[in-house]
Amino acid sequence: TILIPTDMFNCVRYARWSLGFVDPPVEIAGSKEKCVIRALNERGSIILPAIIDAMNKLQGSGILSDVIVSKNDGSLGSVEVRIVPLGEVGSFSEEERSRQPSLFSVVRSLVDLFGYDDGDNQLGLYGAFGYDLTFQFEPIKLHQLRDEKQRDILLYLPDEIIVVDQDKRDAWKISYDFFVDGKSTQGMERGGSIEPFKAFDENSPAGKAFTPRDTPESEFSASVEKAKHEFAVGNLFEAVLFPKHFERSLMQIPHLQFFSDV
């Protein structure tokens, strides 16, 4: 379930719509140079061949080093791709930096694949981008340990979207069907896998080591003061400092309450 609420409008950055969807047919998850695109239901299996074809074209253009299709692992099908290494600094102009091979290359390819003229401007990829995506454009030595399960992008392609216009107090549903290689999703049931809720295990090793934040309060404030000094002497132009806060899920929370709390 994905819910993207908003109550502000800016013609450049924000729209006045709130969006929500369930059971998307396709998931795109990537970290560093690896990206896995997988079908989440039978409708996604119909769409996947078009995505595989787009990835093969990226490989042909030298952006991807590998395109691995998997359909025999008991899943509904997936394709794993690997991005070619970033070129050495100086081998491309500054204007071409954001166009170097990266996870964004995969995203752009999918946007081109599913985009169409005179549409409703709602069909797209919805999800989240991680801060580590910035390291895709320039080789920087990392000092902080990363969780091996960390994902730099997690996006979904929905085939049915609920749109709420906060300004006009109106709402509507948009449904999409896809036609690929002579097969269509029209008439196919929308659905997905159901996984039971798993409460946080306080007796597990992770539970016993649980801490509500990753840094002591005094350490974060010290980082802010250090950043202010670096700004003053010209070593920093922009910085994003944030502590990580954690909360345990000890009981199942209704979706409406969860999104309200967030």
CSV table of C-alpha atoms in Angstrom, one decimal:
chain,number,residue,atom,x,y,z
A,1,THR,CA,0.0,0.0,0.0
A,2,ILE,CA,1.4,3.4,-1.0
A,3,LEU,CA,-0.2,6.7,0.1
A,4,ILE,CA,1.3,10.1,-1.0
A,5,PRO,CA,-0.7,12.9,0.7
A,6,THR,CA,-0.2,16.6,0.2
A,7,ASP,CA,-2.1,19.8,1.0
A,8,MET,CA,0.1,22.3,-0.7
A,9,PHE,CA,0.4,23.5,-4.2
A,10,ASN,CA,3.4,24.8,-6.1
A,11,CYS,CA,3.4,24.8,-9.9
A,12,VAL,CA,7.1,23.9,-10.0
A,13,ARG,CA,7.4,21.3,-7.2
A,14,TYR,CA,4.1,20.2,-5.6
A,15,ALA,CA,0.7,19.2,-6.9
A,16,ARG,CA,-2.5,19.6,-5.0
A,17,TRP,CA,-3.4,15.9,-5.4
A,18,SER,CA,-3.1,13.1,-2.9
A,19,LEU,CA,-2.4,9.7,-4.5
A,20,GLY,CA,-2.8,6.1,-3.3
A,21,PHE,CA,-2.6,2.6,-4.7
A,22,VAL,CA,-2.4,-1.0,-3.7
A,23,ASP,CA,-1.1,-4.2,-5.4
A,24,PRO,CA,1.2,-2.6,-8.0
A,25,PRO,CA,2.2,-5.1,-10.7
A,26,VAL,CA,5.9,-4.1,-10.9
A,27,GLU,CA,8.6,-3.2,-8.4
A,28,ILE,CA,11.9,-1.6,-9.1
A,29,ALA,CA,14.6,-1.9,-6.3
A,30,GLY,CA,18.2,-0.8,-6.7
A,31,SER,CA,21.4,-0.4,-4.7
A,32,LYS,CA,24.7,0.8,-5.9
A,33,GLU,CA,25.3,-0.7,-9.4
A,34,LYS,CA,22.6,-3.4,-9.1
A,35,CYS,CA,18.8,-3.1,-9.9
A,36,VAL,CA,16.1,-5.8,-9.8
A,37,ILE,CA,12.8,-5.3,-11.5
A,38,ARG,CA,10.2,-7.9,-10.7
A,39,ALA,CA,6.6,-8.8,-11.3
A,40,LEU,CA,4.5,-8.7,-8.2
A,41,ASN,CA,1.4,-10.4,-9.7
A,42,GLU,CA,0.2,-12.0,-13.0
A,43,ARG,CA,-0.4,-8.6,-14.5
A,44,GLY,CA,3.2,-7.7,-13.9
A,45,SER,CA,4.3,-10.9,-15.7
A,46,ILE,CA,2.5,-9.5,-18.8
A,47,ILE,CA,4.4,-6.2,-18.5
A,48,LEU,CA,7.8,-7.7,-17.7
A,49,PRO,CA,8.8,-8.6,-21.3
A,50,ALA,CA,8.6,-5.0,-22.4
A,51,ILE,CA,10.8,-4.0,-19.5
A,52,ILE,CA,13.3,-6.7,-20.4
A,53,ASP,CA,13.4,-5.4,-24.0
A,54,ALA,CA,14.1,-1.9,-22.7
A,55,MET,CA,16.9,-3.2,-20.5
A,56,ASN,CA,18.5,-5.1,-23.4
A,57,LYS,CA,18.5,-1.8,-25.3
A,58,LEU,CA,20.3,-0.1,-22.4
A,59,GLN,CA,22.9,-2.9,-22.5
A,60,GLY,CA,23.3,-2.4,-26.2
A,61,SER,CA,24.0,1.2,-25.7
A,62,GLY,CA,26.8,0.4,-23.2
A,63,ILE,CA,25.0,1.6,-20.0
A,64,LEU,CA,24.4,-1.9,-18.5
A,65,SER,CA,27.0,-4.6,-18.2
A,66,ASP,CA,24.6,-7.5,-17.5
A,67,VAL,CA,20.9,-8.2,-18.0
A,68,ILE,CA,19.9,-11.4,-16.2
A,69,VAL,CA,16.3,-12.7,-16.7
A,70,SER,CA,14.9,-15.1,-14.1
A,71,LYS,CA,11.7,-17.0,-14.5
A,72,ASN,CA,12.5,-20.4,-12.9
A,73,ASP,CA,12.9,-19.4,-9.3
A,74,GLY,CA,9.3,-19.9,-8.4
A,75,SER,CA,8.6,-16.2,-8.8
A,76,LEU,CA,6.4,-14.4,-11.3
A,77,GLY,CA,9.5,-13.3,-13.2
A,78,SER,CA,12.2,-10.7,-12.7
A,79,VAL,CA,15.2,-9.1,-14.5
A,80,GLU,CA,18.4,-8.1,-12.7
A,81,VAL,CA,20.7,-5.5,-14.3
A,82,ARG,CA,24.1,-4.1,-13.4
A,83,ILE,CA,25.3,-0.7,-14.3
A,84,VAL,CA,28.7,-0.2,-15.9
A,85,PRO,CA,31.3,1.4,-13.6
A,86,LEU,CA,31.4,5.2,-13.6
A,87,GLY,CA,34.0,6.8,-15.8
A,88,GLU,CA,37.0,8.5,-14.3
A,89,VAL,CA,36.6,12.1,-13.3
A,90,GLY,CA,37.7,14.2,-16.3
A,91,SER,CA,36.5,11.7,-18.9
A,92,PHE,CA,33.2,13.6,-19.3
A,93,SER,CA,32.1,17.2,-19.0
A,94,GLU,CA,30.3,18.6,-16.0
A,95,GLU,CA,27.1,19.0,-18.0
A,96,GLU,CA,27.2,15.3,-18.8
A,97,ARG,CA,27.7,14.2,-15.1
A,98,SER,CA,24.1,13.4,-14.4
A,99,ARG,CA,23.8,11.5,-17.7
A,100,GLN,CA,26.6,9.0,-16.8
A,101,PRO,CA,25.5,5.4,-16.3
A,102,SER,CA,23.6,5.0,-13.0
A,103,LEU,CA,20.4,3.8,-11.5
A,104,PHE,CA,18.8,6.9,-13.0
A,105,SER,CA,19.6,5.5,-16.4
A,106,VAL,CA,17.2,2.6,-15.6
A,107,VAL,CA,14.6,4.9,-14.3
A,108,ARG,CA,14.8,7.2,-17.4
A,109,SER,CA,14.4,4.1,-19.6
A,110,LEU,CA,11.3,3.0,-17.8
A,111,VAL,CA,9.8,6.5,-17.9
A,112,ASP,CA,10.3,6.6,-21.6
A,113,LEU,CA,8.8,3.1,-22.0
A,114,PHE,CA,5.6,3.9,-20.1
A,115,GLY,CA,5.2,7.5,-21.0
A,116,TYR,CA,2.6,8.5,-23.6
A,117,ASP,CA,1.4,11.8,-25.1
A,118,ASP,CA,-1.9,13.3,-24.1
A,119,GLY,CA,-2.1,11.2,-21.0
A,120,ASP,CA,-3.6,11.9,-17.6
A,121,ASN,CA,-0.2,12.8,-16.1
A,122,GLN,CA,-0.7,10.3,-13.3
A,123,LEU,CA,0.8,7.1,-14.7
A,124,GLY,CA,4.4,6.9,-13.4
A,125,LEU,CA,6.9,5.4,-11.0
A,126,TYR,CA,6.1,6.0,-7.3
A,127,GLY,CA,8.3,5.4,-4.3
A,128,ALA,CA,11.5,6.7,-2.7
A,129,PHE,CA,15.0,7.7,-3.6
A,130,GLY,CA,17.9,7.4,-1.1
A,131,TYR,CA,20.6,9.9,-0.4
A,132,ASP,CA,23.3,7.5,-1.5
A,133,LEU,CA,22.2,8.1,-5.1
A,134,THR,CA,24.4,11.2,-5.2
A,135,PHE,CA,27.4,8.9,-5.0
A,136,GLN,CA,26.4,7.4,-8.4
A,137,PHE,CA,27.7,10.5,-10.1
A,138,GLU,CA,31.2,10.8,-8.6
A,139,PRO,CA,33.5,8.3,-6.9
A,140,ILE,CA,33.6,9.3,-3.2
A,141,LYS,CA,35.3,7.4,-0.5
A,142,LEU,CA,32.6,6.3,2.0
A,143,HIS,CA,33.3,6.5,5.7
A,144,GLN,CA,30.0,5.3,7.2
A,145,LEU,CA,29.0,1.7,7.2
A,146,ARG,CA,26.0,0.8,5.1
A,147,ASP,CA,23.4,-1.8,5.8
A,148,GLU,CA,23.8,-4.6,3.2
A,149,LYS,CA,20.0,-4.6,2.7
A,150,GLN,CA,19.9,-0.8,2.1
A,151,ARG,CA,18.2,0.2,-1.2
A,152,ASP,CA,19.0,3.4,-3.0
A,153,ILE,CA,15.7,3.3,-4.9
A,154,LEU,CA,12.4,1.6,-4.4
A,155,LEU,CA,9.8,2.4,-6.9
A,156,TYR,CA,6.5,0.9,-8.1
A,157,LEU,CA,4.5,1.0,-11.3
A,158,PRO,CA,0.8,1.1,-10.3
A,159,ASP,CA,-2.0,0.0,-12.6
A,160,GLU,CA,-4.8,1.6,-10.6
A,161,ILE,CA,-4.5,4.9,-8.8
A,162,ILE,CA,-6.9,6.8,-6.4
A,163,VAL,CA,-6.5,10.5,-6.9
A,164,VAL,CA,-7.9,13.1,-4.5
A,165,ASP,CA,-8.0,16.8,-5.5
A,166,GLN,CA,-7.8,18.6,-2.2
A,167,ASP,CA,-8.6,22.0,-3.8
A,168,LYS,CA,-11.8,20.9,-5.6
A,169,ARG,CA,-12.7,18.3,-2.9
A,170,ASP,CA,-13.1,15.7,-5.6
A,171,ALA,CA,-11.7,12.1,-6.0
A,172,TRP,CA,-11.5,9.6,-8.8
A,173,LYS,CA,-9.9,6.3,-9.8
A,174,ILE,CA,-7.7,5.7,-12.8
A,175,SER,CA,-7.2,2.2,-14.1
A,176,TYR,CA,-4.6,1.1,-16.7
A,177,ASP,CA,-4.2,-1.9,-18.8
A,178,PHE,CA,-1.1,-2.9,-20.8
A,179,PHE,CA,-0.6,-4.7,-24.1
A,180,VAL,CA,2.7,-6.5,-24.7
A,181,ASP,CA,3.7,-9.0,-27.3
A,182,GLY,CA,0.1,-9.9,-28.2
A,183,LYS,CA,-0.9,-10.3,-24.5
A,184,SER,CA,-3.0,-7.9,-22.5
A,185,THR,CA,-3.7,-7.3,-18.8
A,186,GLN,CA,-7.3,-6.5,-19.7
A,187,GLY,CA,-9.7,-8.6,-17.7
A,188,MET,CA,-7.0,-10.0,-15.4
A,189,GLU,CA,-7.6,-9.7,-11.7
A,190,ARG,CA,-5.6,-7.1,-9.7
A,191,GLY,CA,-4.0,-8.6,-6.6
A,192,GLY,CA,-0.8,-9.3,-4.7
A,193,SER,CA,0.7,-11.5,-2.1
A,194,ILE,CA,-0.5,-11.3,1.5
A,195,GLU,CA,2.1,-11.4,4.2
A,196,PRO,CA,1.1,-11.7,7.9
A,197,PHE,CA,2.2,-8.9,10.2
A,198,LYS,CA,5.3,-9.7,12.2
A,199,ALA,CA,5.7,-7.8,15.5
A,200,PHE,CA,9.1,-6.7,16.6
A,201,ASP,CA,10.8,-9.4,18.7
A,202,GLU,CA,12.1,-7.8,21.8
A,203,ASN,CA,13.8,-11.1,22.8
A,204,SER,CA,15.8,-11.4,19.6
A,205,PRO,CA,19.5,-10.1,19.4
A,206,ALA,CA,18.3,-7.1,17.5
A,207,GLY,CA,15.5,-6.5,20.0
A,208,LYS,CA,17.9,-6.6,23.0
A,209,ALA,CA,20.3,-4.2,21.2
A,210,PHE,CA,17.5,-1.8,20.1
A,211,THR,CA,18.1,1.9,20.5
A,212,PRO,CA,15.7,4.7,19.5
A,213,ARG,CA,18.3,6.8,17.7
A,214,ASP,CA,21.7,6.2,16.1
A,215,THR,CA,23.6,9.1,17.8
A,216,PRO,CA,23.5,10.7,21.2
A,217,GLU,CA,21.7,14.1,21.2
A,218,SER,CA,25.0,15.9,22.2
A,219,GLU,CA,26.8,14.3,19.2
A,220,PHE,CA,24.3,15.6,16.7
A,221,SER,CA,24.3,19.1,18.0
A,222,ALA,CA,28.1,19.0,17.9
A,223,SER,CA,27.9,18.0,14.2
A,224,VAL,CA,25.7,21.1,13.5
A,225,GLU,CA,28.2,23.4,15.2
A,226,LYS,CA,31.1,21.8,13.2
A,227,ALA,CA,29.1,22.3,9.9
A,228,LYS,CA,28.5,25.9,10.7
A,229,HIS,CA,32.2,26.4,11.1
A,230,GLU,CA,33.0,24.7,7.8
A,231,PHE,CA,30.4,26.9,6.1
A,232,ALA,CA,32.1,30.0,7.6
A,233,VAL,CA,35.5,29.1,6.3
A,234,GLY,CA,34.2,28.1,2.8
A,235,ASN,CA,34.7,24.3,3.0
A,236,LEU,CA,31.0,23.5,2.7
A,237,PHE,CA,28.3,24.9,0.4
A,238,GLU,CA,25.4,22.6,1.4
A,239,ALA,CA,25.0,19.9,4.0
A,240,VAL,CA,22.2,17.6,5.1
A,241,LEU,CA,22.5,16.4,8.7
A,242,PHE,CA,20.0,14.2,10.3
A,243,PRO,CA,19.8,11.6,13.1
A,244,LYS,CA,18.0,8.4,12.5
A,245,HIS,CA,15.1,7.7,14.8
A,246,PHE,CA,13.6,4.2,15.3
A,247,GLU,CA,10.4,2.9,16.7
A,248,ARG,CA,9.4,-0.7,17.5
A,249,SER,CA,6.3,-2.2,15.8
A,250,LEU,CA,5.0,-4.2,18.7
A,251,MET,CA,1.4,-4.6,17.5
A,252,GLN,CA,-0.5,-4.4,14.2
A,253,ILE,CA,-1.7,-0.9,13.5
A,254,PRO,CA,-4.6,-0.2,11.1
A,255,HIS,CA,-3.4,1.4,7.8
A,256,LEU,CA,-5.4,4.6,8.4
A,257,GLN,CA,-3.8,5.1,11.9
A,258,PHE,CA,-0.3,4.3,10.5
A,259,PHE,CA,-0.5,6.9,7.8
A,260,SER,CA,-2.0,9.5,10.2
A,261,ASP,CA,0.9,8.9,12.7
A,262,VAL,CA,3.5,9.3,9.9
